[in-house]
Amino acid sequence: MENSRVIQIPVTDHDNFSFAECLVFLSRSDKECLHYVQDNAVQKMVISNGHPVLLEISDDPAAKGLKAKVLNGPDDDIDEAHIIRYISHWLHLKADLRPFYKFAGKDAVLKPLAARYKGLRLIGIPDLFEALTWSITGQQINLGFAYTLRQRFIQAFGHHAVIDGNDYYVYPHPAVVASLEPASLMAMQFSRSKANYIIGLAKAMTDGLLTDKQLWEMDYQQAKAHLVSFRGIGNWSANYVLMKYHRHHEALPLEDAGLHNALKQQLQLTTKPSLTDVKEYTGHWGEYAGYATFYLWRSLMQ
């Protein structure tokens, strides 16, 4: 169903916003199937009032924001406020980057990255279950294979629609995954332990033992302790989720291989730094840890 509605989405600190830089990061994998970047815009399907809605998100510098054109969805049952919140959360549009850039300007590692990627927002993961399961999927395997597993998982169990000959997906719902047997994921080359962890988390979310509301009511340390109480979630996964979904800016995935490689590259080290070294290099980041980590990840993309 065609729909010509356009939703305006404001961007805080628009002077320090670059949609083009955000699109570079969003284009990082050819196995991405939850959104597609084309012609300086990104297409993504979201759920609004129980209906799948296909959006095309593009820059609107004159309005100091973005605009989301509804390409397909109901005419009269679209929750615009929900869509604005969803996209704002995903692309971190309410962030004020001025304090981070001031901090980065005094840091030898971060200063050139802040200048090179100016306007890049900390692109997040807008769904808690997606953030949790992605953190498990990516454990101890290379990023390319992690994306392959993620793509198989989404295409098998996510909502799927074909619009104008193109495939669009919404991330699998916990209730769907909670009903699976581990063999369903193992057939996709998930390890047995990862299959059990993912299904276990889906059941925990379905049963109300792990909810978005719980985490929002906790501070950083409480949220991290709650997450690591679930099988499959360690320190790295908890910090990754709190950084990419919950926006705790002090969340620092210290054990992250990408962070280690980026520090090695930026500091021109002969070998990857040890965990002790990484703690020393990052110990002063404090509330800027999330953005510092994200900009270092960006530096690995050529």
mmCIF file of N, CA and C in Angstrom, residues 67-157:
data_model
loop_
_atom_site.group_PDB
_atom_site.id
_atom_site.type_symbol
_atom_site.label_atom_id
_atom_site.label_comp_id
_atom_site.label_asym_id
_atom_site.label_seq_id
_atom_site.Cartn_x
_atom_site.Cartn_y
_atom_site.Cartn_z
ATOM 1 N N LYS A 67 14.158 13.302 7.481
ATOM 2 C CA LYS A 67 12.762 13.049 7.152
ATOM 3 C C LYS A 67 12.605 11.571 6.823
ATOM 4 N N ALA A 68 11.504 11.012 7.287
ATOM 5 C CA ALA A 68 11.200 9.603 7.037
ATOM 6 C C ALA A 68 9.948 9.537 6.183
ATOM 7 N N LYS A 69 10.116 9.121 4.959
ATOM 8 C CA LYS A 69 8.986 8.965 4.057
ATOM 9 C C LYS A 69 8.415 7.563 4.216
ATOM 10 N N VAL A 70 7.107 7.473 4.398
ATOM 11 C CA VAL A 70 6.440 6.178 4.524
ATOM 12 C C VAL A 70 6.219 5.624 3.117
ATOM 13 N N LEU A 71 6.963 4.569 2.789
ATOM 14 C CA LEU A 71 6.850 3.962 1.462
ATOM 15 C C LEU A 71 5.738 2.926 1.390
ATOM 16 N N ASN A 72 5.473 2.290 2.541
ATOM 17 C CA ASN A 72 4.471 1.238 2.545
ATOM 18 C C ASN A 72 3.968 1.054 3.968
ATOM 19 N N GLY A 73 2.649 1.088 4.127
ATOM 20 C CA GLY A 73 2.076 0.925 5.454
ATOM 21 C C GLY A 73 0.657 1.444 5.478
ATOM 22 N N PRO A 74 -0.013 1.317 6.615
ATOM 23 C CA PRO A 74 -1.411 1.755 6.719
ATOM 24 C C PRO A 74 -1.529 3.262 6.579
ATOM 25 N N ASP A 75 -2.639 3.709 6.040
ATOM 26 C CA ASP A 75 -2.860 5.136 5.844
ATOM 27 C C ASP A 75 -3.133 5.875 7.146
ATOM 28 N N ASP A 76 -3.857 5.231 8.058
ATOM 29 C CA ASP A 76 -4.378 5.976 9.206
ATOM 30 C C ASP A 76 -4.002 5.393 10.558
ATOM 31 N N ASP A 77 -3.038 4.481 10.598
ATOM 32 C CA ASP A 77 -2.694 3.869 11.881
ATOM 33 C C ASP A 77 -1.177 3.787 12.042
ATOM 34 N N ILE A 78 -0.527 4.921 11.875
ATOM 35 C CA ILE A 78 0.918 5.008 12.047
ATOM 36 C C ILE A 78 1.205 5.918 13.242
ATOM 37 N N ASP A 79 1.971 5.422 14.167
ATOM 38 C CA ASP A 79 2.318 6.174 15.368
ATOM 39 C C ASP A 79 3.584 6.983 15.061
ATOM 40 N N GLU A 80 3.390 8.219 14.641
ATOM 41 C CA GLU A 80 4.534 9.049 14.260
ATOM 42 C C GLU A 80 5.484 9.277 15.435
ATOM 43 N N ALA A 81 4.943 9.467 16.627
ATOM 44 C CA ALA A 81 5.791 9.702 17.794
ATOM 45 C C ALA A 81 6.699 8.497 18.054
ATOM 46 N N HIS A 82 6.151 7.286 17.888
ATOM 47 C CA HIS A 82 6.955 6.077 18.075
ATOM 48 C C HIS A 82 8.068 6.016 17.030
ATOM 49 N N ILE A 83 7.751 6.321 15.793
ATOM 50 C CA ILE A 83 8.751 6.266 14.728
ATOM 51 C C ILE A 83 9.858 7.300 14.978
ATOM 52 N N ILE A 84 9.492 8.482 15.421
ATOM 53 C CA ILE A 84 10.494 9.504 15.735
ATOM 54 C C ILE A 84 11.402 9.022 16.865
ATOM 55 N N ARG A 85 10.798 8.462 17.919
ATOM 56 C CA ARG A 85 11.606 7.951 19.040
ATOM 57 C C ARG A 85 12.526 6.829 18.586
ATOM 58 N N TYR A 86 11.994 5.932 17.765
ATOM 59 C CA TYR A 86 12.756 4.773 17.307
ATOM 60 C C TYR A 86 13.979 5.201 16.504
ATOM 61 N N ILE A 87 13.781 6.071 15.528
ATOM 62 C CA ILE A 87 14.890 6.511 14.680
ATOM 63 C C ILE A 87 15.864 7.375 15.472
ATOM 64 N N SER A 88 15.340 8.221 16.342
ATOM 65 C CA SER A 88 16.207 9.063 17.175
ATOM 66 C C SER A 88 17.098 8.200 18.061
ATOM 67 N N HIS A 89 16.523 7.134 18.620
ATOM 68 C CA HIS A 89 17.296 6.229 19.470
ATOM 69 C C HIS A 89 18.333 5.468 18.643
ATOM 70 N N TRP A 90 17.926 4.951 17.508
ATOM 71 C CA TRP A 90 18.810 4.170 16.636
ATOM 72 C C TRP A 90 20.029 4.991 16.214
ATOM 73 N N LEU A 91 19.808 6.217 15.748
ATOM 74 C CA LEU A 91 20.882 7.043 15.204
ATOM 75 C C LEU A 91 21.427 8.050 16.213
ATOM 76 N N HIS A 92 20.956 7.976 17.438
ATOM 77 C CA HIS A 92 21.407 8.849 18.532
ATOM 78 C C HIS A 92 21.279 10.331 18.157
ATOM 79 N N LEU A 93 20.111 10.685 17.668
ATOM 80 C CA LEU A 93 19.894 12.027 17.137
ATOM 81 C C LEU A 93 19.760 13.094 18.217
ATOM 82 N N LYS A 94 19.522 12.689 19.461
ATOM 83 C CA LYS A 94 19.387 13.667 20.529
ATOM 84 C C LYS A 94 20.704 13.951 21.240
ATOM 85 N N ALA A 95 21.780 13.373 20.741
ATOM 86 C CA ALA A 95 23.085 13.565 21.384
ATOM 87 C C ALA A 95 23.628 14.970 21.131
ATOM 88 N N ASP A 96 24.304 15.498 22.128
ATOM 89 C CA ASP A 96 25.067 16.738 21.987
ATOM 90 C C ASP A 96 26.540 16.345 21.981
ATOM 91 N N LEU A 97 27.183 16.438 20.816
ATOM 92 C CA LEU A 97 28.554 15.963 20.680
ATOM 93 C C LEU A 97 29.604 16.987 21.113
ATOM 94 N N ARG A 98 29.192 18.181 21.454
ATOM 95 C CA ARG A 98 30.176 19.215 21.785
ATOM 96 C C ARG A 98 31.080 18.827 22.957
ATOM 97 N N PRO A 99 30.542 18.266 24.050
ATOM 98 C CA PRO A 99 31.443 17.855 25.136
ATOM 99 C C PRO A 99 32.436 16.775 24.706
ATOM 100 N N PHE A 100 31.967 15.804 23.901
ATOM 101 C CA PHE A 100 32.880 14.753 23.437
ATOM 102 C C PHE A 100 33.970 15.332 22.554
ATOM 103 N N TYR A 101 33.618 16.223 21.644
ATOM 104 C CA TYR A 101 34.627 16.799 20.760
ATOM 105 C C TYR A 101 35.626 17.664 21.531
ATOM 106 N N LYS A 102 35.163 18.317 22.567
ATOM 107 C CA LYS A 102 36.074 19.102 23.419
ATOM 108 C C LYS A 102 37.053 18.170 24.123
ATOM 109 N N PHE A 103 36.531 17.059 24.630
ATOM 110 C CA PHE A 103 37.379 16.060 25.282
ATOM 111 C C PHE A 103 38.359 15.445 24.281
ATOM 112 N N ALA A 104 37.842 15.047 23.111
ATOM 113 C CA ALA A 104 38.684 14.399 22.104
ATOM 114 C C ALA A 104 39.789 15.326 21.614
ATOM 115 N N GLY A 105 39.515 16.637 21.603
ATOM 116 C CA GLY A 105 40.508 17.598 21.125
ATOM 117 C C GLY A 105 41.758 17.637 21.969
ATOM 118 N N LYS A 106 41.689 17.086 23.182
ATOM 119 C CA LYS A 106 42.842 17.071 24.075
ATOM 120 C C LYS A 106 43.470 15.680 24.186
ATOM 121 N N ASP A 107 42.983 14.747 23.353
ATOM 122 C CA ASP A 107 43.440 13.359 23.419
ATOM 123 C C ASP A 107 44.156 13.009 22.116
ATOM 124 N N ALA A 108 45.384 12.546 22.219
ATOM 125 C CA ALA A 108 46.200 12.301 21.027
ATOM 126 C C ALA A 108 45.606 11.241 20.114
ATOM 127 N N VAL A 109 44.953 10.220 20.694
ATOM 128 C CA VAL A 109 44.363 9.147 19.896
ATOM 129 C C VAL A 109 43.055 9.602 19.264
ATOM 130 N N LEU A 110 42.220 10.268 20.039
ATOM 131 C CA LEU A 110 40.879 10.601 19.580
ATOM 132 C C LEU A 110 40.810 11.848 18.715
ATOM 133 N N LYS A 111 41.731 12.772 18.885
ATOM 134 C CA LYS A 111 41.645 14.056 18.178
ATOM 135 C C LYS A 111 41.562 13.892 16.657
ATOM 136 N N PRO A 112 42.456 13.106 16.030
ATOM 137 C CA PRO A 112 42.346 12.975 14.567
ATOM 138 C C PRO A 112 41.086 12.245 14.121
ATOM 139 N N LEU A 113 40.591 11.317 14.942
ATOM 140 C CA LEU A 113 39.385 10.575 14.581
ATOM 141 C C LEU A 113 38.156 11.467 14.656
ATOM 142 N N ALA A 114 38.097 12.310 15.676
ATOM 143 C CA ALA A 114 36.965 13.223 15.820
ATOM 144 C C ALA A 114 36.901 14.190 14.649
ATOM 145 N N ALA A 115 38.065 14.610 14.158
ATOM 146 C CA ALA A 115 38.091 15.514 13.001
ATOM 147 C C ALA A 115 37.728 14.775 11.717
ATOM 148 N N ARG A 116 38.243 13.557 11.575
ATOM 149 C CA ARG A 116 38.037 12.786 10.338
ATOM 150 C C ARG A 116 36.590 12.353 10.163
ATOM 151 N N TYR A 117 35.942 11.987 11.275
ATOM 152 C CA TYR A 117 34.584 11.447 11.204
ATOM 153 C C TYR A 117 33.570 12.399 11.837
ATOM 154 N N LYS A 118 33.852 13.668 11.793
ATOM 155 C CA LYS A 118 32.989 14.649 12.457
ATOM 156 C C LYS A 118 31.531 14.487 12.019
ATOM 157 N N GLY A 119 30.649 14.458 12.990
ATOM 158 C CA GLY A 119 29.226 14.328 12.720
ATOM 159 C C GLY A 119 28.704 12.923 12.810
ATOM 160 N N LEU A 120 29.606 11.940 12.947
ATOM 161 C CA LEU A 120 29.165 10.557 13.093
ATOM 162 C C LEU A 120 28.521 10.377 14.465
ATOM 163 N N ARG A 121 27.315 9.863 14.484
ATOM 164 C CA ARG A 121 26.653 9.548 15.742
ATOM 165 C C ARG A 121 26.916 8.080 16.108
ATOM 166 N N LEU A 122 26.763 7.786 17.378
ATOM 167 C CA LEU A 122 26.960 6.413 17.845
ATOM 168 C C LEU A 122 25.743 5.594 17.412
ATOM 169 N N ILE A 123 25.861 5.008 16.225
ATOM 170 C CA ILE A 123 24.757 4.220 15.680
ATOM 171 C C ILE A 123 24.489 3.037 16.607
ATOM 172 N N GLY A 124 23.267 2.943 17.057
ATOM 173 C CA GLY A 124 22.950 1.920 18.037
ATOM 174 C C GLY A 124 22.195 0.744 17.461
ATOM 175 N N ILE A 125 21.659 -0.054 18.356
ATOM 176 C CA ILE A 125 20.779 -1.174 18.011
ATOM 177 C C ILE A 125 19.455 -0.873 18.692
ATOM 178 N N PRO A 126 18.386 -0.638 17.929
ATOM 179 C CA PRO A 126 17.157 -0.100 18.518
ATOM 180 C C PRO A 126 16.244 -1.108 19.193
ATOM 181 N N ASP A 127 16.682 -2.358 19.297
ATOM 182 C CA ASP A 127 15.844 -3.413 19.884
ATOM 183 C C ASP A 127 16.688 -4.181 20.901
ATOM 184 N N LEU A 128 16.194 -4.318 22.117
ATOM 185 C CA LEU A 128 16.966 -4.970 23.180
ATOM 186 C C LEU A 128 17.295 -6.419 22.837
ATOM 187 N N PHE A 129 16.326 -7.172 22.338
ATOM 188 C CA PHE A 129 16.579 -8.573 22.001
ATOM 189 C C PHE A 129 17.625 -8.681 20.897
ATOM 190 N N GLU A 130 17.560 -7.788 19.929
ATOM 191 C CA GLU A 130 18.560 -7.784 18.863
ATOM 192 C C GLU A 130 19.950 -7.504 19.431
ATOM 193 N N ALA A 131 20.054 -6.512 20.312
ATOM 194 C CA ALA A 131 21.349 -6.175 20.899
ATOM 195 C C ALA A 131 21.919 -7.358 21.679
ATOM 196 N N LEU A 132 21.083 -8.006 22.467
ATOM 197 C CA LEU A 132 21.536 -9.135 23.278
ATOM 198 C C LEU A 132 21.993 -10.303 22.403
ATOM 199 N N THR A 133 21.165 -10.664 21.431
ATOM 200 C CA THR A 133 21.489 -11.833 20.617
ATOM 201 C C THR A 133 22.655 -11.564 19.674
ATOM 202 N N TRP A 134 22.800 -10.329 19.209
ATOM 203 C CA TRP A 134 23.940 -9.988 18.359
ATOM 204 C C TRP A 134 25.231 -10.074 19.163
ATOM 205 N N SER A 135 25.180 -9.656 20.426
ATOM 206 C CA SER A 135 26.387 -9.733 21.255
ATOM 207 C C SER A 135 26.803 -11.182 21.479
ATOM 208 N N ILE A 136 25.848 -12.090 21.540
ATOM 209 C CA ILE A 136 26.159 -13.514 21.699
ATOM 210 C C ILE A 136 26.631 -14.108 20.377
ATOM 211 N N THR A 137 25.940 -13.760 19.304
ATOM 212 C CA THR A 137 26.298 -14.292 17.982
ATOM 213 C C THR A 137 27.750 -13.988 17.639
ATOM 214 N N GLY A 138 28.207 -12.781 17.963
ATOM 215 C CA GLY A 138 29.541 -12.348 17.568
ATOM 216 C C GLY A 138 30.669 -12.810 18.455
ATOM 217 N N GLN A 139 30.354 -13.552 19.520
ATOM 218 C CA GLN A 139 31.404 -13.969 20.450
ATOM 219 C C GLN A 139 32.371 -14.950 19.805
ATOM 220 N N GLN A 140 33.665 -14.610 19.827
ATOM 221 C CA GLN A 140 34.761 -15.511 19.465
ATOM 222 C C GLN A 140 34.727 -16.012 18.026
ATOM 223 N N ILE A 141 34.104 -15.229 17.125
ATOM 224 C CA ILE A 141 34.172 -15.533 15.699
ATOM 225 C C ILE A 141 34.445 -14.225 14.968
ATOM 226 N N ASN A 142 34.885 -14.328 13.708
ATOM 227 C CA ASN A 142 35.166 -13.094 12.980
ATOM 228 C C ASN A 142 33.860 -12.400 12.581
ATOM 229 N N LEU A 143 33.963 -11.116 12.309
ATOM 230 C CA LEU A 143 32.777 -10.305 12.073
ATOM 231 C C LEU A 143 32.003 -10.758 10.840
ATOM 232 N N GLY A 144 32.724 -11.175 9.802
ATOM 233 C CA GLY A 144 32.055 -11.614 8.582
ATOM 234 C C GLY A 144 31.159 -12.812 8.815
ATOM 235 N N PHE A 145 31.656 -13.804 9.560
ATOM 236 C CA PHE A 145 30.848 -14.993 9.838
ATOM 237 C C PHE A 145 29.708 -14.654 10.792
ATOM 238 N N ALA A 146 29.957 -13.722 11.720
ATOM 239 C CA ALA A 146 28.885 -13.290 12.631
ATOM 240 C C ALA A 146 27.729 -12.695 11.837
ATOM 241 N N TYR A 147 28.033 -11.897 10.819
ATOM 242 C CA TYR A 147 26.976 -11.316 9.988
ATOM 243 C C TYR A 147 26.244 -12.389 9.193
ATOM 244 N N THR A 148 26.967 -13.418 8.770
ATOM 245 C CA THR A 148 26.314 -14.520 8.058
ATOM 246 C C THR A 148 25.302 -15.222 8.963
ATOM 247 N N LEU A 149 25.692 -15.501 10.201
ATOM 248 C CA LEU A 149 24.778 -16.144 11.147
ATOM 249 C C LEU A 149 23.577 -15.245 11.432
ATOM 250 N N ARG A 150 23.847 -13.962 11.613
ATOM 251 C CA ARG A 150 22.765 -13.008 11.893
ATOM 252 C C ARG A 150 21.772 -12.973 10.739
ATOM 253 N N GLN A 151 22.286 -12.948 9.519
ATOM 254 C CA GLN A 151 21.418 -12.906 8.342
ATOM 255 C C GLN A 151 20.542 -14.157 8.275
ATOM 256 N N ARG A 152 21.128 -15.314 8.525
ATOM 257 C CA ARG A 152 20.355 -16.564 8.504
ATOM 258 C C ARG A 152 19.260 -16.540 9.566
ATOM 259 N N PHE A 153 19.590 -16.056 10.740
ATOM 260 C CA PHE A 153 18.652 -15.997 11.862
ATOM 261 C C PHE A 153 17.477 -15.079 11.536
ATOM 262 N N ILE A 154 17.774 -13.899 11.014
ATOM 263 C CA ILE A 154 16.726 -12.932 10.669
ATOM 264 C C ILE A 154 15.832 -13.469 9.564
ATOM 265 N N GLN A 155 16.431 -14.015 8.525
ATOM 266 C CA GLN A 155 15.649 -14.475 7.384
ATOM 267 C C GLN A 155 14.796 -15.696 7.738
ATOM 268 N N ALA A 156 15.236 -16.473 8.712
ATOM 269 C CA ALA A 156 14.470 -17.662 9.101
ATOM 270 C C ALA A 156 13.326 -17.334 10.050
ATOM 271 N N PHE A 157 13.531 -16.379 10.952
ATOM 272 C CA PHE A 157 12.571 -16.201 12.043
ATOM 273 C C PHE A 157 12.001 -14.787 12.168
#
